[in-house]
C-alpha positions as YAML, in Angstrom:
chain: A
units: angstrom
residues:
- id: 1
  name: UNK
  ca: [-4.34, 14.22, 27.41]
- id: 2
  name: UNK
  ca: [-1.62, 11.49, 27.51]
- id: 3
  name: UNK
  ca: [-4.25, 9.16, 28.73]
- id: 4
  name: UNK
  ca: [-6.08, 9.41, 26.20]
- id: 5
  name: UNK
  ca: [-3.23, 9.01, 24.03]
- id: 6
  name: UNK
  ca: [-2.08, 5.63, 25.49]
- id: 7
  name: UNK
  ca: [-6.01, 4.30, 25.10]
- id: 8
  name: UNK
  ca: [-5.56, 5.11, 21.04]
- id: 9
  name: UNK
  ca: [-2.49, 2.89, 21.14]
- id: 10
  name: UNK
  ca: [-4.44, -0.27, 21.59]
- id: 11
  name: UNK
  ca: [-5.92, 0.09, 18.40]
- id: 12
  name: UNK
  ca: [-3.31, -1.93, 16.01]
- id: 13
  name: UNK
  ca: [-3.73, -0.21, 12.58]
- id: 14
  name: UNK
  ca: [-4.63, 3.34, 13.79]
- id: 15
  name: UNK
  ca: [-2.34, 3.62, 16.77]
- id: 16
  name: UNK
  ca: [0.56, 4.89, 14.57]
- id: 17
  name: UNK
  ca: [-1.91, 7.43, 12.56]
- id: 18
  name: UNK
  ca: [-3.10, 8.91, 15.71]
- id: 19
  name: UNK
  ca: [0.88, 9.08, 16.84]
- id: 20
  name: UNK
  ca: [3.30, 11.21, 15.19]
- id: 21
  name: UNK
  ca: [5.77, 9.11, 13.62]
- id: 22
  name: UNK
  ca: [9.30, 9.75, 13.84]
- id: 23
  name: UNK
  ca: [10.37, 8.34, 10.65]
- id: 24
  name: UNK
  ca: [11.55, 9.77, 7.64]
- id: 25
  name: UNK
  ca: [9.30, 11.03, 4.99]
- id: 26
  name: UNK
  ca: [10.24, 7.99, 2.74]
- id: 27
  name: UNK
  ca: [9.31, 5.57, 5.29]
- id: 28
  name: UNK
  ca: [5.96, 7.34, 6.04]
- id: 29
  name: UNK
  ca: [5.50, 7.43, 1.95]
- id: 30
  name: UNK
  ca: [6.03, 3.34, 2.17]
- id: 31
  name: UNK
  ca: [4.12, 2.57, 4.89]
- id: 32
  name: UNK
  ca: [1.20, 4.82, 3.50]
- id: 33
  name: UNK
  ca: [1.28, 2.75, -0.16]
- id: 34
  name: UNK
  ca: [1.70, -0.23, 2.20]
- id: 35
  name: UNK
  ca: [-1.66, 0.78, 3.64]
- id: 36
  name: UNK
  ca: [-3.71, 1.63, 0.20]
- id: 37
  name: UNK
  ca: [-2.65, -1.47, -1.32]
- id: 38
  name: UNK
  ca: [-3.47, -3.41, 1.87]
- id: 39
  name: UNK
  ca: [-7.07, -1.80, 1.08]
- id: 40
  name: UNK
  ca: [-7.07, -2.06, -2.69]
- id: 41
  name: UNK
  ca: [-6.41, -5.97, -1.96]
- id: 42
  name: UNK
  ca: [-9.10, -6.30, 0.44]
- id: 43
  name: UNK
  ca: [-11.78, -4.75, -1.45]
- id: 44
  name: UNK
  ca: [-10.82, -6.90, -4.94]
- id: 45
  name: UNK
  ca: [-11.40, -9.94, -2.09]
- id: 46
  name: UNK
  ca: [-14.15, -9.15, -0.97]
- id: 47
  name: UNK
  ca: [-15.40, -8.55, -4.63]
- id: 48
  name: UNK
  ca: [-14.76, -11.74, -5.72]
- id: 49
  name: UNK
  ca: [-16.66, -13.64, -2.91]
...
C-alpha cells in the first residue's frame, strides 16, 4: 500500500489530493480556491485562442 502511495507522489498537482494534508481547514479552503481559479483562468485562455 505505501508503494503505491509514494508512485502517486510523482504526480505534481494530484500528489497532495491523493495525500491527506495536515493543514488547517483554512489553508485547505485556500489552496482549494487557489485550484478553481487556477482552472477558471485556464479555461477563459484557452477560450480566447
Amino acid at each position: 500500500m505505501r508503494s503505491v502511495e509514494a508512485s502517486e507522489r510523482t504526480e505534481p498537482y494530484q500528489g497532495h489530493v491523493n495525500r491527506p494534508v495536515r493543514v488547517s481547514p483554512e489553508i485547505a479552503e485556500f489552496l482549494h480556491m487557489l485550484n478553481s481559479l487556477e482552472n477558471r483562468l485556464v479555461e477563459k485562455a484557452n477560450g480566447t485562442d
